[in-house]
């Protein structure tokens, strides 16, 4: 195939990737953006096969390629169709891991196949192996902690953890240097991948489930960086461009997530939430005899008199799969001429945009989803703020107690609403492990129940009025 046509096809694929990302920035164009990005990937794959003269490799070569495509397409289609929207964080974690694993294998195969690898190729392969190994096994651990199959969702620590991580990093750099100095020692590549894989496990287990939005964003950037490094190994420009786009966007998203939690990246990666401070009060001191609980009928009367309601979804909404019931509640309230908005905290849930994805899946009008800085000034004019399974992201201690583990973290200021209704199963703390004075505020009522059941009970009570 003509080299000019190859380069032009790669350029078109790169433009499609950029347009795809642009489309993903708006819910109305997200589906189209996804299709544009997928089209760019299809063009890039076909162009690469033509560039590498795979189409002329004979029946055996084409059969291998076709089998690989069918297996990948089959698995991808099955996962996309079967996965529940509430399990989307696990899906994203796996996809990040697959990207890192693929980069590691491709870079290793290219290094083994090269008769005289250049210094650039060797360095790029080493970087791809290191980042890819960390990404693959780190993503598997993230998936497991989210699913809680083997490991618990809470942070896992053991003595000497940071020292071991440092030693593994030094060992990885040392082995990588040995490969660069002697490219014929290709067996060391798999030693490097093994070290990186162990590092991926140890770097991810200290991260708690509530910090997974940051971890997933970071692993996403790692998968992009691994792909970009593999692009240098293969001297494939479109892979370099694509990997760089993913890596840069992932790092930017990681920074946004950390800022939204008022946490440093190092603090998140070590699973520490300001470990040297403990806050002023214990749960017994905060809650003892002061919690006001209510039933669905009492809350329904509040909604009947309300002219403006703000719904605050949290991880509890995802766990109870209450997004469709919440949409029905919002529709019912709007039919009674009540203004309804949704307040979205950047790190609510277990992945970036988790609440947005769930509510979009339930066909909630995206114009109703308001970001934190936009919605906070409106809470004083809100008759009822309905908090569903959220905790730390609405904890006023972040603004009032400088000794709190979440001091300085931006929150949704629901405490300024005229009435706050909190739906939770219990008074158990959030990821920070501290009590929430909002639950005993004078303007707060607690509705203790599963999120979905509580919303369905509210709908029934409102209809009966």
XYZ file of C-alpha atoms in Angstrom:
465
model
C 0.000 0.000 0.000
C 1.294 3.467 -0.896
C 3.087 5.126 2.052
C 1.359 8.460 1.377
C -2.031 6.747 1.569
C -0.979 4.969 4.767
C 0.040 8.246 6.410
C -3.132 9.970 5.202
C -5.266 7.160 6.664
C -3.437 7.443 9.992
C -4.041 11.209 9.940
C -7.758 10.717 9.309
C -7.920 8.132 12.123
C -6.206 10.583 14.493
C -8.676 13.322 13.572
C -11.559 10.921 14.192
C -10.149 10.125 17.648
C -9.986 13.822 18.517
C -13.507 14.445 17.200
C -14.692 11.410 19.164
C -13.291 12.810 22.406
C -14.865 16.176 21.599
C -18.209 14.451 21.137
C -17.906 12.719 24.499
C -17.789 16.078 26.292
C -21.539 16.568 25.818
C -24.242 14.012 26.662
C -26.219 14.931 23.549
C -23.290 14.076 21.279
C -21.725 11.310 23.401
C -23.194 8.412 21.419
C -22.088 9.982 18.151
C -18.660 10.710 19.621
C -18.322 7.085 20.660
C -19.158 5.917 17.130
C -16.709 8.404 15.616
C -13.942 7.150 17.910
C -14.775 3.531 17.091
C -14.683 4.359 13.374
C -11.257 5.896 13.843
C -10.052 2.737 15.580
C -11.420 0.538 12.787
C -9.638 2.661 10.183
C -6.411 2.553 12.207
C -6.559 -1.253 12.510
C -7.232 -1.780 8.797
C -4.469 0.667 7.858
C -1.996 -1.042 10.183
C -2.807 -4.458 8.724
C -2.257 -3.060 5.232
C 0.923 -1.250 6.277
C 2.349 -4.455 7.775
C 1.304 -6.366 4.643
C -0.802 -8.747 6.706
C -3.379 -9.013 3.930
C -0.705 -10.654 1.790
C 0.395 -13.078 4.497
C -1.644 -15.941 3.100
C -4.620 -17.850 4.414
C -2.933 -18.898 7.659
C -2.008 -15.343 8.649
C -5.428 -13.967 7.783
C -7.098 -16.777 9.723
C -5.138 -15.902 12.868
C -6.110 -12.239 12.513
C -9.761 -13.080 11.855
C -9.962 -15.426 14.849
C -8.486 -12.727 17.079
C -10.950 -10.145 15.781
C -13.916 -12.470 16.276
C -12.874 -13.391 19.820
C -12.326 -9.767 20.792
C -15.519 -8.556 19.129
C -17.503 -11.380 20.700
C -16.216 -10.695 24.201
C -16.661 -6.955 23.827
C -20.200 -7.268 22.513
C -21.164 -9.745 25.231
C -19.796 -7.529 27.997
C -21.449 -4.424 26.558
C -24.841 -6.123 26.343
C -24.737 -8.015 29.639
C -23.103 -5.480 31.948
C -25.404 -3.620 34.323
C -24.994 0.156 34.413
C -24.357 -0.094 38.147
C -21.305 -2.261 37.354
C -19.840 0.205 34.855
C -16.873 1.095 37.142
C -15.807 -2.561 37.086
C -16.156 -2.595 33.296
C -14.011 0.522 32.902
C -11.363 -0.931 35.217
C -11.189 -4.098 33.102
C -10.943 -2.132 29.857
C -8.054 -0.119 31.280
C -6.338 -3.357 32.248
C -6.843 -4.935 28.831
C -5.247 -1.893 27.203
C -2.200 -2.099 29.450
C -1.882 -5.857 28.988
C -2.115 -5.592 25.203
C 0.596 -2.925 25.125
C 2.884 -5.094 27.238
C 2.456 -8.157 25.015
C 2.851 -6.253 21.742
C 5.954 -4.393 22.922
C 7.473 -7.654 24.180
C 6.733 -9.468 20.926
C 8.310 -6.650 18.901
C 11.409 -6.671 21.100
C 11.794 -10.438 20.774
C 11.276 -10.290 17.006
C 13.790 -7.494 16.356
C 17.180 -8.748 15.170
C 18.945 -5.478 15.980
C 16.704 -3.339 18.212
C 17.606 0.346 18.397
C 18.112 2.172 21.681
C 14.840 4.059 21.156
C 12.938 0.839 20.549
C 14.450 -0.855 23.591
C 13.750 2.072 25.911
C 10.182 2.341 24.614
C 9.642 -1.401 25.113
C 10.958 -1.165 28.673
C 8.641 1.751 29.461
C 5.682 -0.060 27.892
C 6.420 -3.224 29.873
C 6.685 -1.315 33.149
C 3.573 0.824 32.722
C 1.569 -1.955 31.066
C 2.315 -4.433 33.849
C 1.308 -1.934 36.527
C -1.845 -1.052 34.589
C -2.990 -4.614 33.911
C -2.655 -6.009 37.410
C -3.572 -2.709 39.069
C -6.791 -2.686 37.055
C -7.555 -6.298 37.984
C -7.177 -5.392 41.656
C -9.372 -2.316 41.147
C -12.015 -4.525 39.526
C -11.830 -7.033 42.376
C -12.066 -4.358 45.087
C -15.078 -2.808 43.379
C -16.744 -6.197 42.952
C -15.436 -7.448 46.327
C -14.871 -10.954 44.963
C -11.694 -11.716 46.911
C -10.418 -8.457 48.375
C -12.494 -6.071 50.504
C -13.304 -2.599 49.227
C -11.516 -0.944 52.148
C -7.817 0.039 51.979
C -5.366 -2.776 52.734
C -2.133 -1.950 54.554
C 0.727 -4.003 55.951
C 4.039 -3.119 57.640
C 6.800 -1.973 55.308
C 4.422 -1.471 52.387
C 5.993 1.755 51.133
C 9.518 0.373 51.493
C 8.592 -2.668 49.395
C 7.063 -0.390 46.750
C 10.269 1.644 46.655
C 12.428 -1.479 46.348
C 10.256 -2.781 43.515
C 10.570 0.551 41.703
C 14.359 0.462 42.059
C 14.426 -3.155 40.858
C 12.275 -2.294 37.828
C 14.547 0.591 36.861
C 17.605 -1.619 37.337
C 16.258 -4.451 35.188
C 15.115 -1.933 32.584
C 18.616 -0.448 32.441
C 20.087 -3.928 31.975
C 17.760 -4.534 29.004
C 18.740 -1.215 27.406
C 22.448 -1.959 27.826
C 22.054 -5.501 26.471
C 19.012 -5.742 24.146
C 19.786 -9.414 23.495
C 18.837 -10.230 27.108
C 15.188 -10.331 26.117
C 14.329 -12.792 28.883
C 14.784 -9.915 31.325
C 11.771 -8.211 29.748
C 9.442 -10.712 31.385
C 11.284 -10.282 34.684
C 10.581 -6.562 34.332
C 6.909 -7.236 33.595
C 6.691 -9.499 36.655
C 8.150 -6.792 38.906
C 5.790 -4.202 37.413
C 2.834 -6.538 37.905
C 3.612 -6.990 41.602
C 3.958 -3.212 41.880
C 0.539 -2.796 40.259
C -1.011 -5.043 42.892
C 0.726 -3.368 45.835
C 0.009 0.142 44.554
C -3.723 -0.550 44.196
C -4.619 -2.512 47.343
C -4.193 0.545 49.648
C -6.815 2.449 47.650
C -10.281 2.290 49.177
C -13.439 1.785 47.159
C -14.496 5.419 47.547
C -11.184 6.576 46.054
C -11.712 4.464 42.932
C -12.740 7.455 40.768
C -9.169 8.711 41.119
C -7.641 5.249 40.728
C -9.644 4.496 37.570
C -8.756 7.866 36.027
C -5.071 7.260 36.806
C -5.117 3.701 35.446
C -6.798 5.058 32.332
C -3.898 7.453 31.834
C -1.434 4.604 32.439
C -3.067 2.529 29.696
C -2.691 5.465 27.315
C 0.955 6.002 28.213
C 1.663 2.292 27.731
C 0.013 2.446 24.297
C 2.030 5.533 23.343
C 5.252 3.780 24.367
C 4.274 0.773 22.263
C 3.705 3.181 19.388
C 7.360 4.192 19.625
C 8.339 0.516 19.657
C 6.372 -0.128 16.463
C 7.074 3.314 14.972
C 3.326 3.696 14.582
C 2.281 7.355 14.647
C -1.428 6.806 15.190
C -0.733 4.644 18.248
C 1.523 7.352 19.655
C -1.159 9.990 19.077
C -3.961 7.861 20.491
C -1.986 6.825 23.548
C -0.956 10.415 24.200
C -4.582 11.580 24.002
C -5.714 8.924 26.473
C -2.738 9.490 28.768
C -3.175 13.262 28.852
C -6.946 13.148 29.352
C -6.549 10.571 32.124
C -3.988 12.694 33.961
C -6.179 15.795 33.646
C -9.172 13.862 34.971
C -7.061 12.514 37.840
C -6.126 16.060 38.818
C -9.772 17.148 38.680
C -10.801 14.223 40.905
C -8.066 14.948 43.460
C -9.030 18.618 43.556
C -12.677 17.686 44.105
C -11.615 15.623 47.144
C -9.051 18.162 48.392
C -6.532 15.327 48.411
C -3.108 14.938 46.878
C -2.502 12.082 44.445
C 0.059 10.585 46.818
C -2.503 10.713 49.622
C -5.004 8.765 47.513
C -2.457 6.199 46.306
C -1.343 5.411 49.845
C -4.931 5.064 51.024
C -4.442 7.705 53.686
C -7.049 10.347 54.438
C -5.115 12.886 56.464
C -4.039 10.065 58.794
C -2.611 12.368 61.445
C -5.929 13.979 62.306
C -9.065 12.470 63.728
C -11.703 15.194 63.935
C -13.301 16.570 67.081
C -16.150 14.203 67.931
C -16.974 10.502 67.951
C -20.131 9.044 66.405
C -21.720 8.516 69.839
C -21.177 12.160 70.743
C -22.643 13.377 67.457
C -25.657 11.088 67.096
C -26.703 10.140 70.645
C -30.443 10.804 71.025
C -30.531 13.459 68.312
C -31.448 11.558 65.133
C -34.943 12.361 63.813
C -36.291 9.542 61.645
C -39.324 9.768 59.399
C -41.493 7.472 57.317
C -42.386 7.720 53.656
C -45.773 9.318 54.422
C -44.222 12.162 56.421
C -41.638 12.854 53.718
C -44.374 12.720 51.064
C -46.155 15.584 52.842
C -42.972 17.652 52.614
C -42.774 16.995 48.884
C -46.454 17.868 48.456
C -45.814 21.341 49.862
C -42.445 21.866 48.151
C -42.022 24.107 45.142
C -38.356 23.242 44.583
C -36.590 19.913 45.241
C -32.935 19.017 44.717
C -32.018 15.321 44.545
C -28.467 14.404 45.579
C -27.476 10.924 44.330
C -24.638 9.034 45.991
C -23.110 5.580 45.920
C -26.173 4.220 47.715
C -28.217 4.967 44.608
C -25.864 2.803 42.551
C -25.872 -0.043 45.073
C -29.669 -0.170 45.254
C -30.061 0.418 41.487
C -32.558 3.166 42.236
C -31.895 5.366 39.201
C -35.128 4.444 37.392
C -37.196 4.895 40.544
C -35.566 8.294 41.101
C -36.474 9.321 37.557
C -40.077 8.293 38.215
C -40.088 10.320 41.443
C -38.727 13.386 39.652
C -41.329 13.009 36.890
C -44.117 12.692 39.464
C -42.982 15.812 41.331
C -42.695 17.798 38.105
C -46.241 16.776 37.186
C -47.270 18.600 40.373
C -45.442 21.759 39.212
C -42.467 21.169 41.505
C -39.083 22.247 40.165
C -36.615 19.330 40.365
C -32.840 19.402 39.889
C -30.064 16.876 40.520
C -26.892 17.920 42.358
C -23.808 16.019 41.180
C -20.571 15.854 43.167
C -17.489 15.102 41.006
C -16.406 12.101 43.086
C -19.783 10.631 44.012
C -19.777 6.915 43.254
C -16.909 4.695 42.181
C -15.744 6.170 38.876
C -15.572 9.607 37.250
C -19.069 10.605 36.165
C -20.659 7.584 37.870
C -23.873 9.400 38.836
C -24.109 11.036 35.411
C -23.927 7.628 33.717
C -26.567 6.066 35.965
C -29.020 8.930 35.555
C -28.433 9.100 31.804
C -29.197 5.375 31.592
C -32.518 6.135 33.315
C -33.245 8.861 30.708
C -33.045 11.718 33.189
C -32.883 15.010 31.284
C -29.205 15.974 31.371
C -30.141 19.649 31.717
C -31.426 18.726 35.180
C -27.977 17.556 36.301
C -26.229 20.488 37.984
C -22.561 20.599 38.943
C -21.491 21.417 42.485
C -20.411 25.030 41.917
C -23.608 25.712 39.995
C -26.078 24.138 42.436
C -24.604 25.205 45.798
C -25.833 28.837 45.660
C -29.402 27.588 45.085
C -29.742 25.434 48.215
C -31.032 28.298 50.423
C -33.989 28.598 48.005
C -34.575 24.816 48.008
C -37.565 23.503 49.952
C -36.371 19.878 50.157
C -32.945 18.389 49.461
C -33.226 14.614 49.044
C -29.902 12.858 49.704
C -29.778 9.248 48.481
C -26.887 7.207 49.837
C -24.364 10.067 49.927
C -22.276 10.820 52.997
C -18.899 12.555 52.937
C -19.750 14.645 49.865
C -22.500 16.352 51.923
C -20.705 16.413 55.293
C -20.565 20.023 56.594
C -17.600 19.104 58.795
C -15.449 19.651 55.699
C -16.167 23.375 56.090
C -16.421 23.711 59.868
C -13.745 21.481 61.421
C -10.135 22.143 60.318
C -9.014 19.017 62.192
C -11.355 16.765 60.204
C -9.897 14.237 57.732
C -11.998 15.874 54.998
C -11.243 19.476 55.981
C -11.304 21.707 52.924
C -12.989 19.171 50.644
C -15.620 20.877 48.455
C -19.078 19.547 49.347
C -22.664 19.868 48.204
C -24.064 22.364 50.714
C -27.399 20.609 51.256
C -27.360 21.746 54.889
C -28.446 25.175 53.616
C -31.731 23.800 52.250
C -34.922 24.451 54.225
C -35.399 20.705 54.816
C -33.003 17.824 54.202
C -34.189 14.231 53.822
C -31.423 11.616 53.918
C -32.079 8.081 52.692
C -29.570 5.628 54.163
C -29.636 2.097 55.477
C -27.838 3.140 58.676
C -25.641 5.813 60.226
C -22.477 4.062 59.042
C -19.715 6.500 58.030
C -18.422 7.192 54.538
C -14.897 6.617 53.236
C -13.436 9.135 55.714
C -14.718 7.072 58.648
C -16.179 10.065 60.505
C -19.710 10.932 61.697
C -21.837 13.367 59.711
C -23.501 16.160 61.742
C -25.898 16.725 58.842
C -27.781 13.623 59.970
C -28.739 15.296 63.272
C -29.186 18.860 62.028
C -32.411 20.627 63.029
C -33.603 20.677 59.413
C -32.769 17.013 58.657
C -34.985 13.931 58.642
C -33.536 10.425 58.235
C -35.397 7.830 56.175
C -33.692 4.543 57.030
C -34.206 2.139 54.143
C -32.742 0.663 50.999
C -32.501 3.438 48.419
C -34.769 1.920 45.786
C -37.380 0.734 48.291
C -37.490 4.157 49.944
C -38.040 5.930 46.623
C -40.781 3.491 45.597
C -42.469 3.982 48.985
C -42.266 7.758 48.518
C -43.845 7.527 45.068
C -46.694 5.415 46.442
C -47.235 7.792 49.372
C -47.296 10.867 47.117
C -49.817 9.234 44.785
C -52.041 8.345 47.753
C -52.235 11.951 48.941
